[in-house]
PDB file of C-alpha atoms in Angstrom:
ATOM      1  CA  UNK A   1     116.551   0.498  30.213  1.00  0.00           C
ATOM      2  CA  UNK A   2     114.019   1.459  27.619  1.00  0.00           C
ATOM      3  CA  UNK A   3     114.945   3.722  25.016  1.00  0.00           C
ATOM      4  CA  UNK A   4     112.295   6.340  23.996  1.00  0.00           C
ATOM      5  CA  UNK A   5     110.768   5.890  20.606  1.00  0.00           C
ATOM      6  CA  UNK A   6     111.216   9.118  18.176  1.00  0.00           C
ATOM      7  CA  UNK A   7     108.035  11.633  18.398  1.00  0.00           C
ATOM      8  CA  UNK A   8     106.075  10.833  15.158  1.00  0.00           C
ATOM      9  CA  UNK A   9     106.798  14.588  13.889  1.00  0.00           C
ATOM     10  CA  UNK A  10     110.226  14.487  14.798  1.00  0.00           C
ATOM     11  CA  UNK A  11     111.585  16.504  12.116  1.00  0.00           C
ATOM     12  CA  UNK A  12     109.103  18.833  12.557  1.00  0.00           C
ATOM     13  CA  UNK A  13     109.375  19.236  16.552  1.00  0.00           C
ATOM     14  CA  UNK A  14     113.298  20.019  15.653  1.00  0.00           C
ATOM     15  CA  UNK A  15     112.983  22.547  12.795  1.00  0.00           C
ATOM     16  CA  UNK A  16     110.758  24.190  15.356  1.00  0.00           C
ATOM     17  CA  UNK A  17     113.674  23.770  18.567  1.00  0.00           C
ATOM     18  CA  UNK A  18     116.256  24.809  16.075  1.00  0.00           C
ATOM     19  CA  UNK A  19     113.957  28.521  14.852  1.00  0.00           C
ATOM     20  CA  UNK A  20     113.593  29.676  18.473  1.00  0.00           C
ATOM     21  CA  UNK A  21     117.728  29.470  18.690  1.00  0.00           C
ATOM     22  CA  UNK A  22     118.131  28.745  22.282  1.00  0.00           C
ATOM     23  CA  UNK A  23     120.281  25.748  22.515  1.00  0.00           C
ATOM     24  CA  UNK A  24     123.366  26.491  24.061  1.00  0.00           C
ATOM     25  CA  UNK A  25     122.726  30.020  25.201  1.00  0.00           C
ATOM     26  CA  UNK A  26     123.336  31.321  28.434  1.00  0.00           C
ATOM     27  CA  UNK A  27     121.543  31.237  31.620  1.00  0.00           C
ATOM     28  CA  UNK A  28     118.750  33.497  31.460  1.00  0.00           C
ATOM     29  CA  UNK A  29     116.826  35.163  34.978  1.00  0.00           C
ATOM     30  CA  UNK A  30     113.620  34.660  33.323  1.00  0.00           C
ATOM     31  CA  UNK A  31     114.245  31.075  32.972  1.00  0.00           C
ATOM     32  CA  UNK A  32     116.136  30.561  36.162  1.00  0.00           C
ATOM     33  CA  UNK A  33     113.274  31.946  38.162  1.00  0.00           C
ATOM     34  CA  UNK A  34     110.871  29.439  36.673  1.00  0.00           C
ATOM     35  CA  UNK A  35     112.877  26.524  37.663  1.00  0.00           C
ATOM     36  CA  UNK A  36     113.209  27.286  41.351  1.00  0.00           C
ATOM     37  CA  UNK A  37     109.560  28.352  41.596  1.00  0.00           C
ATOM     38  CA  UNK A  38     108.879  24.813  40.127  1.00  0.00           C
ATOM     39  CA  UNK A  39     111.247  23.078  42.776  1.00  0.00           C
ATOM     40  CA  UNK A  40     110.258  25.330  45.636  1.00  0.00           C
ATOM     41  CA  UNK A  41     106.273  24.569  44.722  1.00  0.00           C
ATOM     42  CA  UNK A  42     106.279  21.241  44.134  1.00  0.00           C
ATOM     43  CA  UNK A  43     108.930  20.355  46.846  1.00  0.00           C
ATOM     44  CA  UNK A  44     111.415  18.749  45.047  1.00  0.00           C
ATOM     45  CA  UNK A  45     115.388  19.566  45.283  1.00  0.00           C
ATOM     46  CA  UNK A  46     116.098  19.638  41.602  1.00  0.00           C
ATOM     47  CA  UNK A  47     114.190  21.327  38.917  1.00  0.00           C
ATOM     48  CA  UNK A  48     115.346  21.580  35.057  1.00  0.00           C
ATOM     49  CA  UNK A  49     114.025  22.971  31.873  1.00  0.00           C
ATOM     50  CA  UNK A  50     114.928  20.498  29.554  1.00  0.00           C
ATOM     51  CA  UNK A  51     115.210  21.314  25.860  1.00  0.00           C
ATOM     52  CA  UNK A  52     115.226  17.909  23.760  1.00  0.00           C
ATOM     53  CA  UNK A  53     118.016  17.786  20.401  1.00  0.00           C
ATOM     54  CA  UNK A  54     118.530  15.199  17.964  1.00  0.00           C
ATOM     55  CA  UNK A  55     121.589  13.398  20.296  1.00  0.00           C
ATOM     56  CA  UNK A  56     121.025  15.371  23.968  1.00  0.00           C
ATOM     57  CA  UNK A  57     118.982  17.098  26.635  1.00  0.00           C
ATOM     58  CA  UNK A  58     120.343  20.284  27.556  1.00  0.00           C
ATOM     59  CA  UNK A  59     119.085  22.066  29.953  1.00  0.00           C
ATOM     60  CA  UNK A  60     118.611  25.895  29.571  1.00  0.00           C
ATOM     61  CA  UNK A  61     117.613  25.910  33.354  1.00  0.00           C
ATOM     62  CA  UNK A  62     118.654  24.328  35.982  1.00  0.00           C
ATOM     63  CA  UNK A  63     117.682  24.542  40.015  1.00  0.00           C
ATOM     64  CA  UNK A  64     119.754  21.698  42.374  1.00  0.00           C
ATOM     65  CA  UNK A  65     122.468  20.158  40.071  1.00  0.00           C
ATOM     66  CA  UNK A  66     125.393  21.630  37.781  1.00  0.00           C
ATOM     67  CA  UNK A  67     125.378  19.217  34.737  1.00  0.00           C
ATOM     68  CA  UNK A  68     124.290  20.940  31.558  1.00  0.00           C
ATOM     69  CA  UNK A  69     123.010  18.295  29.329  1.00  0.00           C
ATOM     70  CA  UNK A  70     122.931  14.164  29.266  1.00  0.00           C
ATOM     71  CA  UNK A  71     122.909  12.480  26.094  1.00  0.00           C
ATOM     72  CA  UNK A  72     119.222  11.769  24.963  1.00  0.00           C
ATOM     73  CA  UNK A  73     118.438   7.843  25.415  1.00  0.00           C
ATOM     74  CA  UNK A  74     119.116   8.107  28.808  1.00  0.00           C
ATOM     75  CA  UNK A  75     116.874  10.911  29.800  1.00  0.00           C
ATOM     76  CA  UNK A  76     113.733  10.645  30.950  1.00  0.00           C
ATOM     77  CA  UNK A  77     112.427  13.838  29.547  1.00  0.00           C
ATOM     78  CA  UNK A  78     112.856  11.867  25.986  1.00  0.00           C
ATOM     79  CA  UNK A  79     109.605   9.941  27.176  1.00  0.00           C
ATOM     80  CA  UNK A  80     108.058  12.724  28.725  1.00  0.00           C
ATOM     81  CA  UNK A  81     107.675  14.864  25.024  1.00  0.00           C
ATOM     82  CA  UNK A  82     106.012  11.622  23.673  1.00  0.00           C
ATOM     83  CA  UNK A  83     102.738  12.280  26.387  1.00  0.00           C
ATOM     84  CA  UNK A  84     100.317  15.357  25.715  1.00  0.00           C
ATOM     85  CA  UNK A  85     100.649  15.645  29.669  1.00  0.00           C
ATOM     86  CA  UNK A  86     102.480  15.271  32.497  1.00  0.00           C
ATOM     87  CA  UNK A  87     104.748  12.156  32.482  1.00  0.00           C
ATOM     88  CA  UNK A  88     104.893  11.095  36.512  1.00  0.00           C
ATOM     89  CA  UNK A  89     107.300   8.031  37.557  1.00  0.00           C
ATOM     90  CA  UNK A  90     107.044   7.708  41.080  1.00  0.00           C
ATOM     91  CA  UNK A  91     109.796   5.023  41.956  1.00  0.00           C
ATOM     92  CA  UNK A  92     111.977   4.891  38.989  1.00  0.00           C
ATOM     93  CA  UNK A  93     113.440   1.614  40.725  1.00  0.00           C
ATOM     94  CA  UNK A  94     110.165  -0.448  39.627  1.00  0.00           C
ATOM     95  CA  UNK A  95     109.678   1.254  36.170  1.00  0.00           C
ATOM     96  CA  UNK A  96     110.982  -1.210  33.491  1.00  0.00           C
ATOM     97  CA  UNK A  97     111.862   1.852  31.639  1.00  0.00           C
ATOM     98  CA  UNK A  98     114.473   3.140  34.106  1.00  0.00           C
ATOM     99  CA  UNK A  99     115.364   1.030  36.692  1.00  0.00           C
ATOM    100  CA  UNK A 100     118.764   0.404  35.106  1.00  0.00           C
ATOM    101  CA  UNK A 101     119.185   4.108  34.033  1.00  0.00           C
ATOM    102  CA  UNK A 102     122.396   5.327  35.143  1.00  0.00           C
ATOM    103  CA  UNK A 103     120.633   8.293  36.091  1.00  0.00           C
ATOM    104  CA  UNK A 104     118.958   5.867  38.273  1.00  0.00           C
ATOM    105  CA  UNK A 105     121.948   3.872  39.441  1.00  0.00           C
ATOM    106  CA  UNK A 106     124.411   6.407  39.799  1.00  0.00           C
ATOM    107  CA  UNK A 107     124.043  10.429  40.630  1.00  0.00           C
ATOM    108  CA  UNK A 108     122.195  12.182  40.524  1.00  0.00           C
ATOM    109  CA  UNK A 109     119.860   8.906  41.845  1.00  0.00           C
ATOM    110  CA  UNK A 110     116.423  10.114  40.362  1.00  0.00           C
ATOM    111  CA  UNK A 111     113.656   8.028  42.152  1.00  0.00           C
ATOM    112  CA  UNK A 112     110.876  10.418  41.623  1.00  0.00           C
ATOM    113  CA  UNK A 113     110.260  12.358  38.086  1.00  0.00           C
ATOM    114  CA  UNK A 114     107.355  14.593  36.902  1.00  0.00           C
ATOM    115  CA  UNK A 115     107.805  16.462  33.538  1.00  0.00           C
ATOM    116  CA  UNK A 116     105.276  18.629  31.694  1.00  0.00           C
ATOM    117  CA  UNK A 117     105.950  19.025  27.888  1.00  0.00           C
ATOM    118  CA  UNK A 118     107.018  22.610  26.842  1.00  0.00           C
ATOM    119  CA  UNK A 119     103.794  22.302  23.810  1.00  0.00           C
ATOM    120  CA  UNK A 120     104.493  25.356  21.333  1.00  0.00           C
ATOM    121  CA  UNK A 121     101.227  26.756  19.814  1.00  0.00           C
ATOM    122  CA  UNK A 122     101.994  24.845  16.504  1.00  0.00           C
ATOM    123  CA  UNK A 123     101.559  21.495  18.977  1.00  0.00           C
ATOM    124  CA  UNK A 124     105.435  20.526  18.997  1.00  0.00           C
ATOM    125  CA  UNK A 125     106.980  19.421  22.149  1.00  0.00           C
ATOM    126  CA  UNK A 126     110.275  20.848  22.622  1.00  0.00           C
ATOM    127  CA  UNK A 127     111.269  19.495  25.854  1.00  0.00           C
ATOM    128  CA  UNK A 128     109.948  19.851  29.406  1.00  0.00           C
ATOM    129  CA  UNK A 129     109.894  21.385  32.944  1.00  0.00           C
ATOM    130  CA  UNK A 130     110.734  18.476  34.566  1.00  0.00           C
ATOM    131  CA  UNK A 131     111.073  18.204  38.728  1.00  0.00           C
ATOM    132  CA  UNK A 132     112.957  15.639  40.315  1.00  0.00           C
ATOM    133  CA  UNK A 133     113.467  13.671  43.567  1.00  0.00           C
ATOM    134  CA  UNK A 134     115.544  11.161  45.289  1.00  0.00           C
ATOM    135  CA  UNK A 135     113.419   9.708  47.294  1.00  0.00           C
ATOM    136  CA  UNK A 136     110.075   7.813  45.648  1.00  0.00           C
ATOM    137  CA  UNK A 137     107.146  10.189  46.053  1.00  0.00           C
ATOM    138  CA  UNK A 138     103.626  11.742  44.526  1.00  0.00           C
ATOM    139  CA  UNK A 139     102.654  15.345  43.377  1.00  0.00           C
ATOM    140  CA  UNK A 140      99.863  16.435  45.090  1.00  0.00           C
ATOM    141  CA  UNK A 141      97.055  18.174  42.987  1.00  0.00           C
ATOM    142  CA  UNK A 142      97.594  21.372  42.997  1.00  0.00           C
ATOM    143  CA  UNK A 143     101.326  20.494  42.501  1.00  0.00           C
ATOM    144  CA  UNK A 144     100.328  18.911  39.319  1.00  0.00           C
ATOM    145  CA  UNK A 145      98.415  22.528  38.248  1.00  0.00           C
ATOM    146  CA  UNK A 146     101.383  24.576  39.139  1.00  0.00           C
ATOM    147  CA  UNK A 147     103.641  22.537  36.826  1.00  0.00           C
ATOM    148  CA  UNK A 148     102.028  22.723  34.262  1.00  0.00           C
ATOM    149  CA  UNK A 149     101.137  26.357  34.619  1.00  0.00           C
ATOM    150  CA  UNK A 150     104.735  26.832  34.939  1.00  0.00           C
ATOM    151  CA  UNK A 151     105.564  25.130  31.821  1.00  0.00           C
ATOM    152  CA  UNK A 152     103.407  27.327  30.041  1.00  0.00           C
ATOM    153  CA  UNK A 153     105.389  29.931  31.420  1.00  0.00           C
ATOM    154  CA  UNK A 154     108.455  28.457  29.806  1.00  0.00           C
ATOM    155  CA  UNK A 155     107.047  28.678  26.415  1.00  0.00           C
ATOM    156  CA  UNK A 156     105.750  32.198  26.705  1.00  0.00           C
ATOM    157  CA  UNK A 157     109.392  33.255  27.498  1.00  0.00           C
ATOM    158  CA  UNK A 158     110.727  31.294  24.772  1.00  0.00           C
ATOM    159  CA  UNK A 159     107.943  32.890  22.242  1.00  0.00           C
ATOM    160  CA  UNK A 160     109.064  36.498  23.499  1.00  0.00           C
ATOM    161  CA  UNK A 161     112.801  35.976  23.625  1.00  0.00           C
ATOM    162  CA  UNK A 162     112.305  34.552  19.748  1.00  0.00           C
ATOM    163  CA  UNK A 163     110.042  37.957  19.032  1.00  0.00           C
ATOM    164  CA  UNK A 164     112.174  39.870  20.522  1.00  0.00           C
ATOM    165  CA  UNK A 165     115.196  38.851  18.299  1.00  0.00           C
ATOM    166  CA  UNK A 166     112.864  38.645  15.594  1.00  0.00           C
ATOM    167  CA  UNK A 167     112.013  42.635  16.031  1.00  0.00           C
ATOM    168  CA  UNK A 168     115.702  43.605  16.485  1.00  0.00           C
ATOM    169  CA  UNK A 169     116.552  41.678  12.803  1.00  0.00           C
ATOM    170  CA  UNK A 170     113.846  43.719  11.323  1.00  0.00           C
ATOM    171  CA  UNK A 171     115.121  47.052  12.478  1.00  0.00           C
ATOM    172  CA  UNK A 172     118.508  46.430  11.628  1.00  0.00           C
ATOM    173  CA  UNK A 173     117.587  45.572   8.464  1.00  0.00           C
ATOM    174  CA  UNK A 174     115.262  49.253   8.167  1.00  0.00           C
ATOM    175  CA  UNK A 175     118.320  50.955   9.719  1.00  0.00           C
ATOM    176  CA  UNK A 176     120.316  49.305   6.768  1.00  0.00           C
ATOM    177  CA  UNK A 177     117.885  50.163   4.320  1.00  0.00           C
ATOM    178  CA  UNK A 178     116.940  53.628   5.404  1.00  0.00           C
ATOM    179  CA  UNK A 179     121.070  54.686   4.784  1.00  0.00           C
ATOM    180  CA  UNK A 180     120.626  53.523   1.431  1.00  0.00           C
ATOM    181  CA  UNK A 181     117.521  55.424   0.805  1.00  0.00           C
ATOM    182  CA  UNK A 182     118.164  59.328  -0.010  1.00  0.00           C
ATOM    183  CA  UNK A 183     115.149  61.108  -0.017  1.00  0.00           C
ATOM    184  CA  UNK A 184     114.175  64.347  -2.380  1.00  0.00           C
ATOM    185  CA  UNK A 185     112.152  67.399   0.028  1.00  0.00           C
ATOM    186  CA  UNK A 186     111.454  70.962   0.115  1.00  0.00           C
ATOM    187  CA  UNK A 187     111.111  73.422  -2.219  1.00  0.00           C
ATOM    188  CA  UNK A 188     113.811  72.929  -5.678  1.00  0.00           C
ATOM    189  CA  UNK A 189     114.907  76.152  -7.166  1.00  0.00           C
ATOM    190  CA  UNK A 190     114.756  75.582 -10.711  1.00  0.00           C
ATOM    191  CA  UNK A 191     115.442  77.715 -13.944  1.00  0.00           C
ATOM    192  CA  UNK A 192     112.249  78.870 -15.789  1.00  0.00           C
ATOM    193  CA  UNK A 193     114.200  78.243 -19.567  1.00  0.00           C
ATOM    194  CA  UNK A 194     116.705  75.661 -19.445  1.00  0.00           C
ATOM    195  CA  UNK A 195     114.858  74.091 -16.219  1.00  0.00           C
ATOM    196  CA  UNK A 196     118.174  73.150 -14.435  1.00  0.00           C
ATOM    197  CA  UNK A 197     117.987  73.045 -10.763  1.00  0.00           C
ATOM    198  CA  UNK A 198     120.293  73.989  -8.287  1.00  0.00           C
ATOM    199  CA  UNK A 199     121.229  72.461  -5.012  1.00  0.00           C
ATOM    200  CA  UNK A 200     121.962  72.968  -1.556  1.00  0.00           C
ATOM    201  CA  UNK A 201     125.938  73.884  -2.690  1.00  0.00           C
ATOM    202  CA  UNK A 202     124.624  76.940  -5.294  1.00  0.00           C
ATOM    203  CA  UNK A 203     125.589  74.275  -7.956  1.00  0.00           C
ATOM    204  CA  UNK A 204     123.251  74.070 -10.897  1.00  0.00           C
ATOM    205  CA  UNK A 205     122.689  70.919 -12.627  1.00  0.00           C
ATOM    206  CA  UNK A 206     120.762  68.993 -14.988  1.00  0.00           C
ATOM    207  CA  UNK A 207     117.156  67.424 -13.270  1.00  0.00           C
ATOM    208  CA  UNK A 208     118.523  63.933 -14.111  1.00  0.00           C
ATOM    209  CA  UNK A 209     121.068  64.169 -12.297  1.00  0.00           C
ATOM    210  CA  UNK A 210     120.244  66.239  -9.539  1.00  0.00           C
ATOM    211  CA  UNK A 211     117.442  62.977  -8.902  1.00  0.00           C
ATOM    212  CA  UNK A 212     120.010  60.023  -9.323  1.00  0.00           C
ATOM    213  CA  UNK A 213     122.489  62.077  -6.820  1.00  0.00           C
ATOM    214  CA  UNK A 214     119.822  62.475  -4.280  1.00  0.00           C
ATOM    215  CA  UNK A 215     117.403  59.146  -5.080  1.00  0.00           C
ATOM    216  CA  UNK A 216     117.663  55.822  -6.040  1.00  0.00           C
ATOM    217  CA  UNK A 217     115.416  56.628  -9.141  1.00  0.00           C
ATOM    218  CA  UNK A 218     117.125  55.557 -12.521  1.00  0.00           C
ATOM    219  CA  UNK A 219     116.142  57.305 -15.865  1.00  0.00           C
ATOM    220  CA  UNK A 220     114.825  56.030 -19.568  1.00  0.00           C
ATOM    221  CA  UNK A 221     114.277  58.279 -22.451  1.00  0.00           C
ATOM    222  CA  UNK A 222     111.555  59.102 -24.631  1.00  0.00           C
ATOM    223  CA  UNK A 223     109.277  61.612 -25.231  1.00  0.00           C
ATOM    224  CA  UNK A 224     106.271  63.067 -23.808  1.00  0.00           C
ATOM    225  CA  UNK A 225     103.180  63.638 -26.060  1.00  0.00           C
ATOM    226  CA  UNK A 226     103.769  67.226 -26.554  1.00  0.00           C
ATOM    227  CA  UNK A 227     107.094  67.143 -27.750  1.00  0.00           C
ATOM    228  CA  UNK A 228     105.919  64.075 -30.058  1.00  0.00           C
ATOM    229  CA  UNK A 229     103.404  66.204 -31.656  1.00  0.00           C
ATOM    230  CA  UNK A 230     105.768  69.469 -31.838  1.00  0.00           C
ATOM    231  CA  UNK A 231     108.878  67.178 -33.523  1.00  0.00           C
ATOM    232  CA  UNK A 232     107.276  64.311 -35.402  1.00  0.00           C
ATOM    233  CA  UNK A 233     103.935  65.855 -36.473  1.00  0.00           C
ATOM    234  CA  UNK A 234     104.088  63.217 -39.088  1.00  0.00           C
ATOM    235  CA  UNK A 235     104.202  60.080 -37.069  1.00  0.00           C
ATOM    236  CA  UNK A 236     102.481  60.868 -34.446  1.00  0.00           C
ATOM    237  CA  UNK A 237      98.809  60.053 -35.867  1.00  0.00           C
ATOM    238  CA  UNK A 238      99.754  56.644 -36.305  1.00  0.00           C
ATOM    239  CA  UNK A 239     100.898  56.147 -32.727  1.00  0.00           C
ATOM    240  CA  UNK A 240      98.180  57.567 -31.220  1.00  0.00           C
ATOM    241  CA  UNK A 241      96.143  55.218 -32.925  1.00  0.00           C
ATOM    242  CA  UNK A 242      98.198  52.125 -32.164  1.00  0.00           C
ATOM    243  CA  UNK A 243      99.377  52.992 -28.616  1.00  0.00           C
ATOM    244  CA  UNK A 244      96.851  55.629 -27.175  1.00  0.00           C
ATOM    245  CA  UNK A 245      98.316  55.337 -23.546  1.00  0.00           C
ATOM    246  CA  UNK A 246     101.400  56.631 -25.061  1.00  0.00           C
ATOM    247  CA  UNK A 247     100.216  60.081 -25.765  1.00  0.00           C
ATOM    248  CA  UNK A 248      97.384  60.529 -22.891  1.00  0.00           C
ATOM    249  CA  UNK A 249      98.128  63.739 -20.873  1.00  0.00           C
ATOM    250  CA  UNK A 250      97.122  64.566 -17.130  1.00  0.00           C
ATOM    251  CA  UNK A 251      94.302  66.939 -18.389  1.00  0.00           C
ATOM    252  CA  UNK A 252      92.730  64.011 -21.129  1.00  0.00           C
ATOM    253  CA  UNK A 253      91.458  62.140 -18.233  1.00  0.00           C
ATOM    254  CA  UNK A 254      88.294  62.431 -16.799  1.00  0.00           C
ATOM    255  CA  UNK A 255      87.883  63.765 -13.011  1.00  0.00           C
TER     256      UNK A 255
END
């Protein structure tokens, strides 16, 4: 038995497996229904979609046997994300690379394999959709097509289900941040002298705090130009001159 070589971007190809966070999950329909059209169209009593880790295959899918994962060096699908295209054994009994498999030997007594890589758009095999036989055999054609069609298929679910949970994260997250945010509307009755303002209670308060109460605004001190001018008549030349953004008003700047 031949052990697969490693995929040349193998670290890579399992960042990738690990972001779309569907080892171990349960069975899905969407999934499921892939698997037995790939069985039922290419004739074949077993069907799997076979998601590769750094030790196993599990299998997120499977149509025609209960196991739900092998460890890696003995699964064919390990050679099968190594090809850009389908990997086809027709006898597995005359194929150096698995006639002593004990997948071979012993159950489930794979003679026949075909497995198309599950290719993500950033060109990293995952796994495969993988069909299965135990007698030796040949895909016809249009068998070929609708496996790797299929296969496609698999990705596109796994791309959804990832931007799906993707888009739920981000609401959470605006739900979260939108009961943290308290936002300031309508009209604010406000007193023409001391310019206190009072709130939806009848409770009148200074502006400062009436904003930090109902915003997430925090204050710093100073003073505007006007009240610069009015209470230091005698420095305020001098800043002007050395800080003129300081002292611009709304109506010193050109429309």
């Amino acid at each position: 038995m031949q052990v697969a070589p490693l995929p040349p971007n193998e670290g890579e190809r399992l960042k990738a497996l690990l972001e779309y966070k569907i080892l171990d999950t349960p069975p899905e329909v969407q999934f499921d229904d892939l698997t037995f059209l790939a069985a039922h169209l290419c004739e074949t009593p077993i069907a799997l979609i076979s998601l590769i880790d750094p030790n196993r295959q599990w299998f997120k899918s499977k149509f025609g046997v209960t196991v739900t994962e092998t460890s890696r060096d003995i699964a064919f699908c390990s050679h099968a994300i190594l090809e850009s295209d389908l990997c086809v054994v027709k006898d597995a009994t005359v194929d150096q690379r698995f006639s002593d498999n004990p997948l071979v030997t012993g159950d489930p007594h794979i003679r026949f394999y075909a497995g198309a890589p599950l290719r993500t758009p950033a060109g990293h095999n995952l796994g495969t959709l993988c069909v299965i036989d135990r007698s030796p055999r040949e895909l016809s054609s249009d068998q070929r097509e609708a496996l790797r069609a299929l296969s496609r298929q698999v990705v596109l679910q796994m791309e959804l289900r990832r931007n799906v949970r993707e888009r739920e994260a981000l609401l959470t997250q605006l739900r979260e941040a939108g009961e943290k945010i308290k936002i300031l509307h309508g009209m604010l009755p406000m007193c023409a002298s001391c310019k206190k303002v009072r709130d939806d209670k009848g409770y009148w308060s200074e502006v400062e705090r009436y904003i930090r109460d109902h915003s997430e605004a925090e204050f710093s001190h100073g003073f505007c130009p006007t009240c610069l001018k009015t209470l230091y008549p005698e420095l305020y030349p001098r800043i002007a001159e050395r800080n003129p953004d300081l002292v611009k008003l709304p109506e010193d700047e050109n429309p």
